């Protein structure tokens, strides 16, 4: 009976509200049910020509229903999910009437817009991510605008995920090859990070991280080097905040003729040579690889410098040849002093290694790549960057 009287009382209140003057045409009223929640109802009549009036009510609940502690908890949860700025998180929750799922969707929508606005800004910071298996090594460069973002775990997770995806690409079997980043951007990837999970395209993942970070994020270039049929691939990362990522990478392949050669000896020297490549910045593998244009330009510069000394022509020619040998020692890997032991050059090091393992050892190829190299030049000249360029 108590329940019946309660029902009658609610029906009476509704009936009274339907017949009150506030409900004529379009109107607003405030209902205060039990508890502290506050809702705004908007009513409007539909009148049929020969029928009764019907009344529709739409109710929108406001944040008075949510305590301040609950609001802070929702802000914290959404912040942890998206890494968006707190101001944006709160605004999204308020707009979505504190529905966290709707707010997250709203942030993603607005984040994509924000990311697209930032896409024209120069991103010269970032990280290299390098991974390898028994068949090859792959490295990608993921850029951002500041070193602060490069230290973010989500950014680093994305970079490593992209490198792992690049490792699966089927490509050229030449000594090393750059690949267009478009090959990666169209692929799907499965992510498993608390703040970045599920399947999405590479481009969407990059755009989403850009929205989280509030900066332009760009996949700039990538390279792959297949393993030799006999030998090893060795890698080295400089300024590495965690395994697999860093600011400068060196990759080098050592080839042998005997399959019974000690792999440990090859890997040890290979790792040291990869570190050498990072530190010594060689441009060519052998003197024969130096292009005729580069050699001609260098010879012309050295000759001009020698002629300023005022010495005889025969002395000038000797000076040019001597300085040219110095040039080779600076830019040719095989002629450089080995950084671990500068009493020998790389050529002598490989000769000694060949004797130790009982089989000729040679460098198949090498690659050095550094974050942001060349971007300042491109920005100053307003040139467009190629899809990928060799280090």
Short mmCIF file of C-alpha atoms in Angstrom, two decimals:
data_model
loop_
_atom_site.label_atom_id
_atom_site.label_comp_id
_atom_site.label_asym_id
_atom_site.label_seq_id
_atom_site.Cartn_x
_atom_site.Cartn_y
_atom_site.Cartn_z
CA UNK A 1 0.00 0.00 0.00
CA UNK A 2 2.86 2.37 0.80
CA UNK A 3 4.34 1.61 -2.60
CA UNK A 4 0.99 2.30 -4.31
CA UNK A 5 0.62 5.67 -2.57
CA UNK A 6 4.13 6.58 -3.64
CA UNK A 7 3.30 5.77 -7.25
CA UNK A 8 0.10 7.82 -7.07
CA UNK A 9 2.04 10.77 -5.64
CA UNK A 10 4.60 10.71 -8.52
CA UNK A 11 1.79 10.44 -11.09
CA UNK A 12 0.06 13.39 -9.50
CA UNK A 13 3.21 15.48 -9.66
CA UNK A 14 3.70 14.65 -13.35
CA UNK A 15 0.03 15.42 -14.09
CA UNK A 16 0.31 18.74 -12.30
CA UNK A 17 3.45 19.66 -14.23
CA UNK A 18 1.71 18.82 -17.51
CA UNK A 19 -1.05 21.27 -16.76
CA UNK A 20 1.09 24.05 -15.33
CA UNK A 21 1.56 27.26 -17.33
CA UNK A 22 5.31 26.67 -17.60
CA UNK A 23 4.72 23.86 -20.08
CA UNK A 24 2.98 25.90 -22.74
CA UNK A 25 4.91 25.85 -26.00
CA UNK A 26 8.62 25.47 -25.18
CA UNK A 27 9.66 25.77 -21.59
CA UNK A 28 12.25 24.83 -18.99
CA UNK A 29 11.77 23.60 -15.47
CA UNK A 30 14.05 22.35 -12.77
CA UNK A 31 13.15 19.14 -10.97
CA UNK A 32 14.84 18.20 -7.73
CA UNK A 33 14.33 14.50 -6.98
CA UNK A 34 15.56 12.76 -3.84
CA UNK A 35 19.23 13.19 -3.21
CA UNK A 36 21.55 15.90 -4.47
CA UNK A 37 21.26 15.40 -8.20
CA UNK A 38 19.97 18.27 -10.28
CA UNK A 39 18.47 17.86 -13.72
CA UNK A 40 17.11 20.30 -16.25
CA UNK A 41 14.06 19.22 -18.20
CA UNK A 42 12.92 20.75 -21.41
CA UNK A 43 9.28 20.14 -22.38
CA UNK A 44 7.32 20.75 -25.52
CA UNK A 45 3.79 19.92 -26.69
CA UNK A 46 2.71 18.07 -29.80
CA UNK A 47 -0.99 18.77 -30.55
CA UNK A 48 -2.80 16.78 -33.15
CA UNK A 49 -5.78 18.31 -34.88
CA UNK A 50 -8.32 15.88 -33.43
CA UNK A 51 -6.41 14.25 -30.64
CA UNK A 52 -5.05 14.77 -27.16
CA UNK A 53 -1.94 16.75 -26.44
CA UNK A 54 1.24 14.78 -25.83
CA UNK A 55 4.21 16.03 -23.89
CA UNK A 56 7.85 15.05 -24.37
CA UNK A 57 10.56 15.67 -21.80
CA UNK A 58 14.32 15.47 -22.36
CA UNK A 59 16.52 15.54 -19.27
CA UNK A 60 20.18 16.52 -19.20
CA UNK A 61 22.08 15.85 -16.01
CA UNK A 62 24.76 18.22 -14.82
CA UNK A 63 27.88 17.87 -12.81
CA UNK A 64 26.11 18.55 -9.55
CA UNK A 65 25.47 14.79 -9.59
CA UNK A 66 29.25 14.16 -9.54
CA UNK A 67 31.11 14.91 -6.36
CA UNK A 68 34.39 16.78 -6.56
CA UNK A 69 36.30 13.64 -5.57
CA UNK A 70 34.59 11.66 -8.33
CA UNK A 71 35.40 14.43 -10.82
CA UNK A 72 39.06 14.35 -9.84
CA UNK A 73 39.08 10.57 -10.17
CA UNK A 74 37.59 10.74 -13.68
CA UNK A 75 40.09 13.42 -14.68
CA UNK A 76 42.92 11.24 -13.38
CA UNK A 77 41.64 8.15 -15.22
CA UNK A 78 41.22 9.98 -18.53
CA UNK A 79 44.60 11.64 -18.12
CA UNK A 80 46.21 8.21 -17.62
CA UNK A 81 44.39 6.78 -20.63
CA UNK A 82 45.24 9.57 -23.06
CA UNK A 83 48.18 11.59 -21.65
CA UNK A 84 46.33 14.68 -22.87
CA UNK A 85 46.82 17.99 -21.00
CA UNK A 86 44.71 18.23 -17.83
CA UNK A 87 42.90 21.32 -19.13
CA UNK A 88 41.82 19.43 -22.25
CA UNK A 89 40.86 16.36 -20.20
CA UNK A 90 38.59 18.36 -17.90
CA UNK A 91 37.01 20.25 -20.78
CA UNK A 92 36.23 17.00 -22.60
CA UNK A 93 34.66 15.49 -19.48
CA UNK A 94 32.51 18.56 -18.83
CA UNK A 95 31.39 18.64 -22.47
CA UNK A 96 30.54 14.94 -22.28
CA UNK A 97 28.69 15.31 -18.95
CA UNK A 98 31.40 13.29 -17.21
CA UNK A 99 30.99 10.26 -19.45
CA UNK A 100 34.61 9.06 -19.62
CA UNK A 101 34.15 6.98 -22.79
CA UNK A 102 32.51 9.86 -24.65
CA UNK A 103 35.17 12.24 -23.36
CA UNK A 104 37.97 9.95 -24.56
CA UNK A 105 36.34 9.79 -27.99
CA UNK A 106 36.02 13.58 -28.03
CA UNK A 107 39.70 13.98 -27.11
CA UNK A 108 40.74 11.68 -29.92
CA UNK A 109 38.64 13.62 -32.39
CA UNK A 110 40.00 16.98 -31.27
CA UNK A 111 43.48 15.50 -30.91
CA UNK A 112 43.57 14.48 -34.53
CA UNK A 113 42.67 18.05 -35.50
CA UNK A 114 45.37 19.43 -33.22
CA UNK A 115 47.91 16.99 -34.61
CA UNK A 116 47.12 17.98 -38.19
CA UNK A 117 47.65 21.65 -37.32
CA UNK A 118 51.09 20.81 -35.93
CA UNK A 119 52.15 18.67 -38.89
CA UNK A 120 53.80 21.59 -40.69
CA UNK A 121 56.19 22.34 -37.81
CA UNK A 122 59.75 21.12 -38.06
CA UNK A 123 60.42 17.96 -36.04
CA UNK A 124 64.20 17.65 -35.76
CA UNK A 125 64.35 15.80 -32.43
CA UNK A 126 63.32 12.22 -31.79
CA UNK A 127 64.81 8.75 -31.70
CA UNK A 128 66.12 5.93 -33.81
CA UNK A 129 64.71 2.48 -33.14
CA UNK A 130 66.82 -0.49 -34.19
CA UNK A 131 65.90 -4.18 -34.15
CA UNK A 132 67.41 -7.26 -35.75
CA UNK A 133 66.93 -10.99 -36.19
CA UNK A 134 68.97 -13.72 -37.84
CA UNK A 135 68.05 -12.46 -41.32
CA UNK A 136 68.48 -8.69 -41.15
CA UNK A 137 68.55 -5.47 -39.14
CA UNK A 138 66.13 -2.57 -39.52
CA UNK A 139 66.27 0.99 -38.20
CA UNK A 140 63.68 3.77 -38.39
CA UNK A 141 63.81 7.44 -37.43
CA UNK A 142 60.77 8.84 -35.60
CA UNK A 143 60.92 12.60 -35.16
CA UNK A 144 59.28 15.03 -32.77
CA UNK A 145 59.83 18.70 -31.92
CA UNK A 146 61.50 18.49 -28.50
CA UNK A 147 63.84 16.18 -26.62
CA UNK A 148 61.25 16.12 -23.80
CA UNK A 149 58.82 14.16 -25.99
CA UNK A 150 61.62 11.87 -27.20
CA UNK A 151 62.07 10.78 -23.57
CA UNK A 152 58.38 9.87 -23.23
CA UNK A 153 57.75 6.12 -22.87
CA UNK A 154 54.79 6.17 -25.29
CA UNK A 155 56.93 7.81 -27.98
CA UNK A 156 59.68 5.26 -27.41
CA UNK A 157 57.17 2.39 -27.47
CA UNK A 158 55.80 3.59 -30.81
CA UNK A 159 59.31 3.92 -32.28
CA UNK A 160 60.22 0.36 -31.29
CA UNK A 161 56.90 -0.96 -32.62
CA UNK A 162 57.56 0.71 -35.98
CA UNK A 163 61.06 -0.79 -36.16
CA UNK A 164 59.68 -4.26 -35.44
CA UNK A 165 57.13 -3.79 -38.21
CA UNK A 166 59.88 -2.62 -40.59
CA UNK A 167 61.81 -5.80 -39.83
CA UNK A 168 58.94 -7.79 -41.36
CA UNK A 169 58.99 -5.89 -44.66
CA UNK A 170 60.12 -7.92 -47.61
CA UNK A 171 62.59 -5.86 -49.60
CA UNK A 172 65.77 -5.76 -51.59
CA UNK A 173 68.57 -8.18 -50.74
CA UNK A 174 71.30 -5.67 -51.55
CA UNK A 175 73.87 -4.73 -48.93
CA UNK A 176 71.60 -2.13 -47.41
CA UNK A 177 68.51 -0.35 -48.64
CA UNK A 178 66.36 2.58 -47.63
CA UNK A 179 62.65 2.01 -47.90
CA UNK A 180 59.90 4.61 -48.45
CA UNK A 181 58.10 5.27 -45.19
CA UNK A 182 54.84 5.02 -47.13
CA UNK A 183 55.40 1.26 -47.13
CA UNK A 184 54.96 1.32 -43.37
CA UNK A 185 52.28 4.00 -43.03
CA UNK A 186 49.67 1.95 -44.89
CA UNK A 187 50.22 -1.16 -42.75
CA UNK A 188 48.22 -2.22 -39.71
CA UNK A 189 49.87 -2.76 -36.35
CA UNK A 190 48.76 -4.27 -33.03
CA UNK A 191 49.80 -2.18 -30.06
CA UNK A 192 49.88 -3.38 -26.46
CA UNK A 193 50.57 -0.35 -24.25
CA UNK A 194 48.28 0.81 -21.40
CA UNK A 195 47.78 4.14 -23.17
CA UNK A 196 48.03 2.94 -26.77
CA UNK A 197 46.49 -0.43 -27.50
CA UNK A 198 44.56 -2.26 -30.19
CA UNK A 199 44.84 -2.51 -33.95
CA UNK A 200 45.22 0.62 -36.06
CA UNK A 201 47.12 1.81 -39.11
CA UNK A 202 50.64 3.14 -38.65
CA UNK A 203 49.54 6.60 -39.75
CA UNK A 204 46.68 6.65 -37.24
CA UNK A 205 49.01 5.50 -34.45
CA UNK A 206 51.46 8.31 -35.25
CA UNK A 207 48.64 10.86 -35.38
CA UNK A 208 47.27 9.64 -32.05
CA UNK A 209 50.67 9.89 -30.34
CA UNK A 210 51.11 13.37 -31.83
CA UNK A 211 47.80 14.36 -30.22
CA UNK A 212 48.90 12.92 -26.86
CA UNK A 213 52.26 14.65 -26.98
CA UNK A 214 50.97 17.97 -28.33
CA UNK A 215 53.74 18.04 -30.95
CA UNK A 216 54.33 17.15 -34.56
CA UNK A 217 55.41 13.50 -34.75
CA UNK A 218 56.75 12.19 -38.05
CA UNK A 219 58.12 8.92 -39.37
CA UNK A 220 61.01 10.27 -41.42
CA UNK A 221 62.96 7.36 -42.90
CA UNK A 222 63.95 3.75 -42.54
CA UNK A 223 66.75 1.39 -43.58
CA UNK A 224 67.24 -2.37 -43.68
CA UNK A 225 70.42 -4.42 -44.01
CA UNK A 226 70.18 -8.16 -44.75
CA UNK A 227 72.54 -10.55 -43.00
CA UNK A 228 75.33 -12.07 -45.11
CA UNK A 229 75.03 -15.74 -45.99
CA UNK A 230 78.22 -16.32 -43.95
CA UNK A 231 79.00 -13.78 -41.28
CA UNK A 232 77.23 -11.45 -38.85
CA UNK A 233 75.43 -8.14 -38.56
CA UNK A 234 76.62 -5.96 -35.69
CA UNK A 235 74.88 -2.87 -34.34
CA UNK A 236 75.53 -0.08 -31.88
CA UNK A 237 73.24 2.64 -30.48
CA UNK A 238 74.59 5.83 -28.93
CA UNK A 239 72.71 7.88 -26.29
CA UNK A 240 70.32 5.01 -25.67
CA UNK A 241 67.63 5.62 -22.99
CA UNK A 242 66.51 1.99 -23.23
CA UNK A 243 67.50 -1.05 -25.32
CA UNK A 244 66.61 -0.64 -28.98
CA UNK A 245 66.38 3.15 -29.15
CA UNK A 246 69.00 5.90 -29.34
CA UNK A 247 70.09 9.05 -31.16
CA UNK A 248 72.90 7.63 -33.36
CA UNK A 249 73.04 4.14 -34.85
CA UNK A 250 75.83 2.17 -36.47
CA UNK A 251 75.15 -1.02 -38.44
CA UNK A 252 77.88 -3.10 -40.00
CA UNK A 253 78.09 -6.52 -41.66
CA UNK A 254 81.15 -8.76 -41.49
CA UNK A 255 81.49 -11.45 -44.15
CA UNK A 256 83.59 -14.63 -44.02
CA UNK A 257 84.25 -17.54 -46.35
CA UNK A 258 84.24 -20.39 -43.83
CA UNK A 259 81.01 -21.31 -42.03
CA UNK A 260 82.98 -22.80 -39.12
CA UNK A 261 84.44 -19.44 -38.10
CA UNK A 262 83.92 -18.49 -34.44
CA UNK A 263 80.81 -16.30 -34.26
CA UNK A 264 81.86 -14.89 -30.89
CA UNK A 265 85.06 -13.42 -32.32
CA UNK A 266 83.17 -11.91 -35.24
CA UNK A 267 80.49 -10.39 -32.99
CA UNK A 268 83.05 -8.91 -30.63
CA UNK A 269 85.00 -7.14 -33.36
CA UNK A 270 81.80 -6.34 -35.25
CA UNK A 271 80.32 -4.57 -32.21
CA UNK A 272 83.50 -2.53 -31.77
CA UNK A 273 83.49 -1.59 -35.46
CA UNK A 274 79.80 -0.55 -35.27
CA UNK A 275 80.76 1.72 -32.37
CA UNK A 276 83.71 2.97 -34.44
CA UNK A 277 81.34 3.88 -37.29
CA UNK A 278 79.24 5.98 -34.90
CA UNK A 279 82.27 7.78 -33.46
CA UNK A 280 84.48 8.21 -36.56
CA UNK A 281 81.72 9.10 -39.09
CA UNK A 282 83.21 7.43 -42.19
CA UNK A 283 81.69 8.38 -45.54
CA UNK A 284 83.16 5.61 -47.71
CA UNK A 285 84.20 1.99 -47.18
CA UNK A 286 87.35 2.02 -49.36
CA UNK A 287 89.38 4.63 -51.24
CA UNK A 288 87.96 3.23 -54.49
CA UNK A 289 84.47 4.13 -53.28
CA UNK A 290 85.27 7.84 -53.08
CA UNK A 291 83.42 9.47 -55.96
CA UNK A 292 85.44 11.27 -58.62
CA UNK A 293 83.54 14.50 -57.90
CA UNK A 294 84.34 14.36 -54.19
CA UNK A 295 87.99 13.58 -54.91
CA UNK A 296 88.26 16.35 -57.49
CA UNK A 297 86.72 18.93 -55.16
CA UNK A 298 88.98 17.93 -52.29
CA UNK A 299 92.08 18.00 -54.51
CA UNK A 300 91.14 21.49 -55.74
CA UNK A 301 90.73 22.78 -52.18
CA UNK A 302 94.02 21.26 -51.03
CA UNK A 303 95.88 22.66 -54.05
CA UNK A 304 94.54 26.15 -53.39
CA UNK A 305 95.66 25.92 -49.76
CA UNK A 306 99.12 24.69 -50.74
CA UNK A 307 99.63 27.41 -53.36
CA UNK A 308 99.05 30.08 -50.72
CA UNK A 309 102.28 28.94 -49.06
CA UNK A 310 104.30 30.33 -52.00
CA UNK A 311 106.36 27.14 -52.36
CA UNK A 312 107.56 25.71 -55.72
CA UNK A 313 105.15 23.64 -57.85
CA UNK A 314 106.88 20.34 -57.12
CA UNK A 315 106.57 20.98 -53.38
CA UNK A 316 102.93 21.95 -53.81
CA UNK A 317 102.15 18.62 -55.53
CA UNK A 318 103.79 16.69 -52.68
CA UNK A 319 101.81 18.73 -50.15
CA UNK A 320 98.54 17.96 -51.98
CA UNK A 321 99.25 14.21 -52.08
CA UNK A 322 100.18 14.17 -48.39
CA UNK A 323 97.02 16.01 -47.39
CA UNK A 324 94.97 13.76 -49.66
CA UNK A 325 96.20 10.74 -47.70
CA UNK A 326 95.07 12.53 -44.55
CA UNK A 327 91.66 13.11 -46.15
CA UNK A 328 91.33 9.37 -46.85
CA UNK A 329 92.19 8.61 -43.21
CA UNK A 330 89.37 10.89 -42.12
CA UNK A 331 86.54 9.74 -44.41
CA UNK A 332 87.38 6.18 -45.55
CA UNK A 333 86.50 3.46 -43.04
CA UNK A 334 89.29 1.05 -44.02
CA UNK A 335 91.90 3.82 -43.67
CA UNK A 336 90.69 5.23 -40.34
CA UNK A 337 92.53 4.70 -37.05
CA UNK A 338 90.60 2.16 -34.99
CA UNK A 339 89.02 4.04 -32.06
CA UNK A 340 89.51 1.15 -29.62
CA UNK A 341 93.22 0.86 -30.49
CA UNK A 342 94.57 3.78 -32.52
CA UNK A 343 97.90 2.03 -33.17
CA UNK A 344 96.20 0.16 -36.03
CA UNK A 345 93.78 1.16 -38.74
CA UNK A 346 90.62 -0.76 -39.61
CA UNK A 347 92.30 -2.52 -42.52
CA UNK A 348 95.02 -3.90 -40.23
CA UNK A 349 92.41 -4.88 -37.64
CA UNK A 350 90.56 -7.01 -40.19
CA UNK A 351 93.80 -8.61 -41.38
CA UNK A 352 94.61 -9.61 -37.80
CA UNK A 353 91.07 -10.93 -37.26
CA UNK A 354 91.32 -13.01 -40.45
CA UNK A 355 94.46 -14.69 -39.09
CA UNK A 356 92.82 -15.33 -35.72
CA UNK A 357 89.69 -17.02 -37.12
CA UNK A 358 91.44 -18.78 -40.01
CA UNK A 359 89.32 -17.25 -42.77
CA UNK A 360 89.31 -13.94 -44.69
CA UNK A 361 87.04 -11.37 -43.02
CA UNK A 362 85.77 -8.29 -44.79
CA UNK A 363 83.21 -5.56 -44.19
CA UNK A 364 80.23 -6.12 -46.46
CA UNK A 365 78.77 -2.67 -45.81
CA UNK A 366 78.05 -0.18 -43.07
CA UNK A 367 75.48 2.45 -42.21
CA UNK A 368 75.58 5.43 -39.87
CA UNK A 369 72.40 7.36 -39.15
CA UNK A 370 71.78 10.23 -36.72
CA UNK A 371 68.56 11.83 -35.53
CA UNK A 372 67.71 15.07 -37.30
CA UNK A 373 70.72 15.20 -39.60
CA UNK A 374 70.05 17.45 -42.57
CA UNK A 375 66.72 18.77 -41.31
CA UNK A 376 68.06 22.21 -40.37
CA UNK A 377 69.53 22.56 -43.88
CA UNK A 378 66.23 21.60 -45.45
CA UNK A 379 64.32 24.03 -43.26
CA UNK A 380 66.69 26.89 -44.13
CA UNK A 381 66.46 26.22 -47.87
CA UNK A 382 62.71 25.41 -47.85
CA UNK A 383 63.44 22.21 -49.74
CA UNK A 384 61.24 19.16 -49.47
CA UNK A 385 62.88 16.10 -47.97
CA UNK A 386 63.10 12.85 -49.93
CA UNK A 387 61.33 9.81 -48.52
CA UNK A 388 64.58 8.43 -47.14
CA UNK A 389 68.21 9.36 -47.47
CA UNK A 390 71.42 7.60 -46.60
CA UNK A 391 73.35 8.73 -43.59
#
